[in-house]
Every structure is written in structure tokens, then in C-alpha cells.
Amino acid sequence: MSEVILNEENFESEVIKSNVPVLVDFWATWCGPCQMMGPIIEELAKEMEGEPIKIAKINIDEGQAVAEKYGVMSIPSFKIFKNGEVVDEFTGAVAKEELVERINKVKNEK
Amino acid sequence: MFDIIIIGGGPAGLSAAIYASRRALKVLIISKDIGGQAVYASKVENYPGLDFISGFELAEKMRKQAEIFGTEFLSAEIGEIKKEGDIFKVEDKEEKEYQARAIILCFGAEPKKLNIPGETKFKGRGVSYCATCDAPFYKNKIAVVVGGGNSAVDAAVLLAKYAKKVYIVNHKNKFKAEELRTRQLKEFAHLEIILDSDLKEITGEEKVSGVTIKNLVNEEEKEIEADGVFIEIGHIVESDFISSLVKLDERKQIIVDSKNQTNFPGVFAAGDATTVPYKQIVIAAGEGAKAALSAYGYLQKKSIGE
């Protein structure tokens, strides 16, 4: 499965009402480090297929209201949602290994 | 088992990978990112042969080129490097181990921090180290840029296109940036230059709402309202994890000779992490190529010796 492409319309159904945790990558076309993270997010989505986690990204130009609502002021920005709440967040380019570690932590929490 | 493990995926590491892979060596790049500092540049205009390219596009071209020649990639951070017998053992932070006969260190430099109250707390909530990424968030807001070099001046000029007010706070009374760039600062009426001053504190509740600026001449402190703080005070080599392996200079840069050898046989280094003067993409790429050829020579001698 590839990553879920989010926008203002489907954010509620895909993220807030998701029955599994969701990693959301807030990105933009003008941001070099965001573009660099793109393929990593794609790989992650493929590798985590079948696991109880959803990998998603939102282009903030198409999801300005969402980015604003969640206080995104620096990109790339990553937030992990569980039961509609942000349970982990961090900004800046990170290694895939760190993303996996953070996702697993949320997945394994009861 | 690899012939060479390259630590770092910026221009130096990618160039080293291209050269080493073309010598039919088995090469692994371990890096937390690809492109390093280059991806923070919205345009690169001084890389020969490639005009008007973004830093990301340039890095992506280099990555593809390395991949075509067989370089493997791992997205991870390094924990430790040690040598056992003839083999280097590289451990990532997850304690997974990778082995090679030679090492090339190209892990570059990280943005320098101010180390003042509020800086860490508000990272991503008003404190930024990437103006090209975050300037558009400051439409009609107030932004403070700290620094006096090219990247600080570029950040201030970029922010002036979005923000209603921009301050650039420079520790010295003159800008280190190129004259051509510094002149641009005067083109914006809402861009205020504050010289001989330091940021003392970044304040706010949930996010940044102000900063305290200290004038170093008369020692007066003043608070100003601000929504964002862009820190552009240069870069620093984070080399503590290899300080027991290779010699560093007083700025923690890896000491290399003209063939990119460190003091430790089999360990080579290139790019901004080293003592090479002038931190430029084209220089990092050239140094990476040299390091790969040196490493190749070292491995050749080793195999004949065995």
C-alpha cells in the first residue's frame, strides 16, 4: 500500500476517525528537506503494509486549514495521531529508522 | 560485508559513492538524510555545468547516479565505529551492525544553536533553522533573523517578502555576508537591522511571542514582539562519536591530509566534517571523489598484501 494522500476533505475520516494510529507528514513543494523525506515516507508505507498503522501525508498548500489547526509552523513536520489526538510530534528531516522507532512506540502502547 | 561504508549522504558522501562504485567496490551509504545541507538551498547557482537547480534536485541527481553504479543506502544514524582485526564494524543507533574494509566519513555539519532559553522548547513552534522551508508561514507576522553571514541575509530578504516586519540581529557591527547580498537588506522599509547585539531569550506560551535582545555596546536589553526566530549562525561539526577513532581539530573537524586520509589507516574523510577550507557543494563533491580514490588505493594495497 502506498501512503494516504490527505486534504482538507478527507482529513477527518482518514486521520481523526481512523481506527489505527496515523503518521502524518506535513510537507510542501518549496521545501527541500520535505522533498527529501518523500521517498522515505513512501518506502515506510510499503514496508508497514498490513500492520496496524497508517502512513499519510498532506501538502500544506492544499491543507492550509489543517496545518493551521495543528499549529504547523515548520516543515517537514510529523505528527502521530491516535484516537484523533496527537500523541507524538517532531519537525525536521529524520532517518527512517527514527520514524520506525516512534511509530512502534505508539503502536505498542495500549 | 562491504568494501567501503560511507557515513553521510550529502554531496561529499554521494560523490565518494559514485567514484567507489565505479571501481566495482561494494559500497553502502549510511545516513540520516540524503543531500545534507544542500537540500536547504532553494537554488544552487555555482555548481559548474548545472545552472538554476535546487539543492534537492542536485542531491537527487547525485543519489540516482550513485544508485545506478550499485551503491546501497541505509537511512539510519550511527552509534559507534570500531575496528576488529582487519574489519571495521559500524553500529547504528538500533545496534544493528554493518561491516566494511574501509570507512569514509562524510557526515557534514549541523546548524549551530544559540543555546539560549526558549530555543529548544519552541523548535517547530516559531524557532526555525530553515528559512526556505518556513518563511511562507510568516505572512503578515513578525520574524527575527539571527546571524550576519550569507544565509542569515538570504533568510531576512526572503522573510521580508512575507512578514510585515523583519529584524536581523547581528553579533558584530558589520555583516560577514557578500556585499551584493547585504545591499538587498536596504531595499525593504520593514526590514530593521540591529547590529552589535545578541539574542538573550526566546519567550512565549504555546509558541514564540517575543525575544529579548541585548546591545553589546551599551549593555541595554530590550524586549520585542515576534512570532518567529530564524537561527542562521553557521554550522558545527558533531564528531564526538568518532573522537576516539580519528584526530579532530579545535573546532571538532576531522583532520585530513591532501589525500583525505585521517590519522587512522583505512578511515578517510571528506566534505564539511573535515578541515578542508571553504564549505561549498562543489568542494565537498571533489573531496568525496578524492577520498574514494584514496580508499580504493588503500584497499588495493591491502589485497596485494594479503
Tab-separated table of C-alpha atoms in Angstrom, chain B residues 102-286:
chain	number	residue	atom	x	y	z
B	102	ALA	CA	37.387	0.880	4.786
B	103	ILE	CA	35.385	3.848	6.019
B	104	ILE	CA	34.757	7.291	4.541
B	105	LEU	CA	33.382	9.873	6.977
B	106	CYS	CA	31.231	12.499	5.231
B	107	PHE	CA	28.660	13.380	7.854
B	108	GLY	CA	28.931	17.123	7.330
B	109	ALA	CA	27.867	19.776	9.784
B	110	GLU	CA	24.706	20.664	11.679
B	111	PRO	CA	23.171	24.125	12.155
B	112	LYS	CA	24.746	25.838	15.154
B	113	LYS	CA	22.424	26.546	18.050
B	114	LEU	CA	22.276	29.767	20.062
B	115	ASN	CA	21.901	27.828	23.317
B	116	ILE	CA	19.606	30.383	24.904
B	117	PRO	CA	16.413	29.846	26.931
B	118	GLY	CA	13.392	29.020	24.765
B	119	GLU	CA	15.361	27.803	21.744
B	120	THR	CA	14.758	24.063	22.196
B	121	LYS	CA	11.309	24.485	23.716
B	122	PHE	CA	9.984	26.396	20.704
B	123	LYS	CA	11.694	24.403	17.922
B	124	GLY	CA	8.955	23.923	15.326
B	125	ARG	CA	6.777	26.429	17.210
B	126	GLY	CA	8.421	29.573	15.965
B	127	VAL	CA	12.091	28.643	16.158
B	128	SER	CA	13.419	27.571	12.752
B	129	TYR	CA	16.736	26.660	11.177
B	130	CYS	CA	15.364	26.591	7.611
B	131	ALA	CA	14.147	29.892	6.173
B	132	THR	CA	13.431	28.409	2.743
B	133	CYS	CA	11.117	25.845	4.411
B	134	ASP	CA	9.325	28.064	6.869
B	135	ALA	CA	9.286	31.668	5.569
B	136	PRO	CA	5.805	31.271	3.993
B	137	PHE	CA	4.330	30.617	7.466
B	138	TYR	CA	5.138	34.211	8.446
B	139	LYS	CA	2.759	36.051	6.153
B	140	ASN	CA	1.871	39.334	7.931
B	141	LYS	CA	3.784	38.240	11.019
B	142	ILE	CA	6.944	39.421	12.772
B	143	ALA	CA	10.180	37.488	12.244
B	144	VAL	CA	13.628	37.815	13.780
B	145	VAL	CA	16.713	36.510	11.959
B	146	VAL	CA	19.895	35.933	13.933
B	147	GLY	CA	23.250	35.984	12.143
B	148	GLY	CA	25.426	38.036	9.827
B	149	GLY	CA	26.561	35.660	7.089
B	150	ASN	CA	25.143	34.868	3.650
B	151	SER	CA	22.450	32.510	4.897
B	152	ALA	CA	21.245	35.000	7.530
B	153	VAL	CA	20.984	37.801	4.978
B	154	ASP	CA	19.242	35.499	2.474
B	155	ALA	CA	16.780	34.462	5.197
B	156	ALA	CA	15.989	38.085	6.096
B	157	VAL	CA	15.434	39.039	2.452
B	158	LEU	CA	13.195	36.008	1.870
B	159	LEU	CA	11.200	36.685	5.038
B	160	ALA	CA	10.746	40.337	4.079
B	161	LYS	CA	8.622	39.096	1.165
B	162	TYR	CA	6.106	37.553	3.571
B	163	ALA	CA	6.366	39.160	7.002
B	164	LYS	CA	5.061	42.588	7.991
B	165	LYS	CA	8.233	43.233	9.985
B	166	VAL	CA	11.664	41.593	9.926
B	167	TYR	CA	14.577	42.201	12.261
B	168	ILE	CA	18.068	40.937	11.533
B	169	VAL	CA	20.187	40.751	14.658
B	170	ASN	CA	23.937	40.579	14.108
B	171	HIS	CA	26.504	39.981	16.839
B	172	LYS	CA	29.037	42.202	15.065
B	173	ASN	CA	28.800	45.758	13.721
B	174	LYS	CA	29.328	44.608	10.134
B	175	PHE	CA	27.872	41.810	8.042
B	176	LYS	CA	30.087	38.919	7.018
B	177	ALA	CA	27.808	38.283	4.034
B	178	GLU	CA	28.801	39.262	0.488
B	179	GLU	CA	28.329	42.967	-0.225
B	180	LEU	CA	25.907	42.191	-3.062
B	181	ARG	CA	23.644	40.396	-0.630
B	182	THR	CA	23.933	42.839	2.256
B	183	ARG	CA	22.859	45.666	-0.054
B	184	GLN	CA	19.497	43.907	-0.550
B	185	LEU	CA	18.681	44.409	3.134
B	186	LYS	CA	18.255	48.129	2.486
B	187	GLU	CA	15.573	47.506	-0.147
B	188	PHE	CA	12.858	46.797	2.395
B	189	ALA	CA	11.440	49.553	4.583
B	190	HIS	CA	10.072	47.000	7.063
B	191	LEU	CA	13.415	45.249	7.495
B	192	GLU	CA	15.294	46.572	10.503
B	193	ILE	CA	18.990	45.924	11.066
B	194	ILE	CA	20.141	45.558	14.669
B	195	LEU	CA	23.947	45.457	14.994
B	196	ASP	CA	26.291	44.706	17.886
B	197	SER	CA	23.536	42.699	19.535
B	198	ASP	CA	22.731	39.201	20.748
B	199	LEU	CA	19.507	37.337	21.398
B	200	LYS	CA	19.252	36.541	25.097
B	201	GLU	CA	15.955	34.719	25.326
B	202	ILE	CA	13.031	33.481	23.267
B	203	THR	CA	9.736	33.819	25.087
B	204	GLY	CA	6.166	32.616	24.661
B	205	GLU	CA	3.480	30.278	25.952
B	206	GLU	CA	2.493	27.640	23.378
B	207	LYS	CA	4.609	29.261	20.671
B	208	VAL	CA	7.058	32.128	20.245
B	209	SER	CA	5.676	35.559	21.113
B	210	GLY	CA	8.808	37.604	21.692
B	211	VAL	CA	12.577	37.847	22.100
B	212	THR	CA	14.983	39.695	24.360
B	213	ILE	CA	17.805	41.478	22.551
B	214	LYS	CA	20.922	42.757	24.273
B	215	ASN	CA	23.029	45.555	22.846
B	216	LEU	CA	26.656	44.532	23.431
B	217	VAL	CA	27.973	48.112	23.393
B	218	ASN	CA	25.728	49.792	25.957
B	219	GLU	CA	24.551	46.501	27.532
B	220	GLU	CA	20.938	47.574	27.305
B	221	GLU	CA	18.299	44.883	26.937
B	222	LYS	CA	15.006	45.280	25.151
B	223	GLU	CA	12.068	43.003	24.513
B	224	ILE	CA	10.384	42.920	21.144
B	225	GLU	CA	7.285	41.178	19.910
B	226	ALA	CA	7.990	38.321	17.457
B	227	ASP	CA	6.229	35.271	16.001
B	228	GLY	CA	9.287	33.562	14.623
B	229	VAL	CA	13.043	33.301	15.177
B	230	PHE	CA	15.292	32.100	12.352
B	231	ILE	CA	18.710	30.999	13.551
B	232	GLU	CA	21.350	31.268	10.829
B	233	ILE	CA	24.648	31.469	12.710
B	234	GLY	CA	26.605	28.881	10.775
B	235	HIS	CA	27.295	25.200	11.212
B	236	ILE	CA	29.111	22.967	13.622
B	237	VAL	CA	30.661	19.511	13.173
B	238	GLU	CA	29.156	16.970	15.547
B	239	SER	CA	32.002	14.500	15.709
B	240	ASP	CA	32.063	13.398	19.360
B	241	PHE	CA	31.003	9.866	18.361
B	242	ILE	CA	34.267	9.317	16.451
B	243	SER	CA	36.630	11.348	18.654
B	244	SER	CA	38.276	8.175	19.961
B	245	LEU	CA	38.866	6.906	16.405
B	246	VAL	CA	40.250	9.901	14.480
B	247	LYS	CA	42.031	13.150	15.324
B	248	LEU	CA	39.956	16.322	15.378
B	249	ASP	CA	40.991	19.962	15.361
B	250	GLU	CA	39.859	22.526	17.953
B	251	ARG	CA	36.593	23.019	16.047
B	252	LYS	CA	35.975	19.250	16.128
B	253	GLN	CA	36.596	18.969	12.394
B	254	ILE	CA	38.232	15.728	11.220
B	255	ILE	CA	41.879	16.343	10.357
B	256	VAL	CA	42.675	15.057	6.858
B	257	ASP	CA	45.711	15.252	4.611
B	258	SER	CA	45.658	16.183	0.920
B	259	LYS	CA	44.570	12.605	0.094
B	260	ASN	CA	41.686	12.718	2.563
B	261	GLN	CA	43.342	10.250	4.932
B	262	THR	CA	42.681	10.594	8.638
B	263	ASN	CA	45.292	9.510	11.187
B	264	PHE	CA	43.600	6.080	11.346
B	265	PRO	CA	44.631	3.770	8.459
B	266	GLY	CA	41.591	2.774	6.419
B	267	VAL	CA	39.493	5.702	7.637
B	268	PHE	CA	39.079	8.551	5.145
B	269	ALA	CA	37.006	11.719	5.412
B	270	ALA	CA	35.630	14.416	3.110
B	271	GLY	CA	33.418	17.475	2.994
B	272	ASP	CA	32.243	19.875	5.677
B	273	ALA	CA	33.060	17.463	8.513
B	274	THR	CA	36.765	17.866	7.720
B	275	THR	CA	39.413	20.570	7.985
B	276	VAL	CA	39.132	21.378	4.270
B	277	PRO	CA	38.736	25.140	3.812
B	278	TYR	CA	35.667	26.612	2.056
B	279	LYS	CA	32.468	24.720	2.681
B	280	GLN	CA	30.940	24.538	-0.771
B	281	ILE	CA	28.958	21.850	-2.621
B	282	VAL	CA	31.478	21.638	-5.442
B	283	ILE	CA	34.355	21.346	-2.975
B	284	ALA	CA	32.595	18.658	-0.947
B	285	ALA	CA	31.944	16.704	-4.152
B	286	GLY	CA	35.591	16.995	-5.212
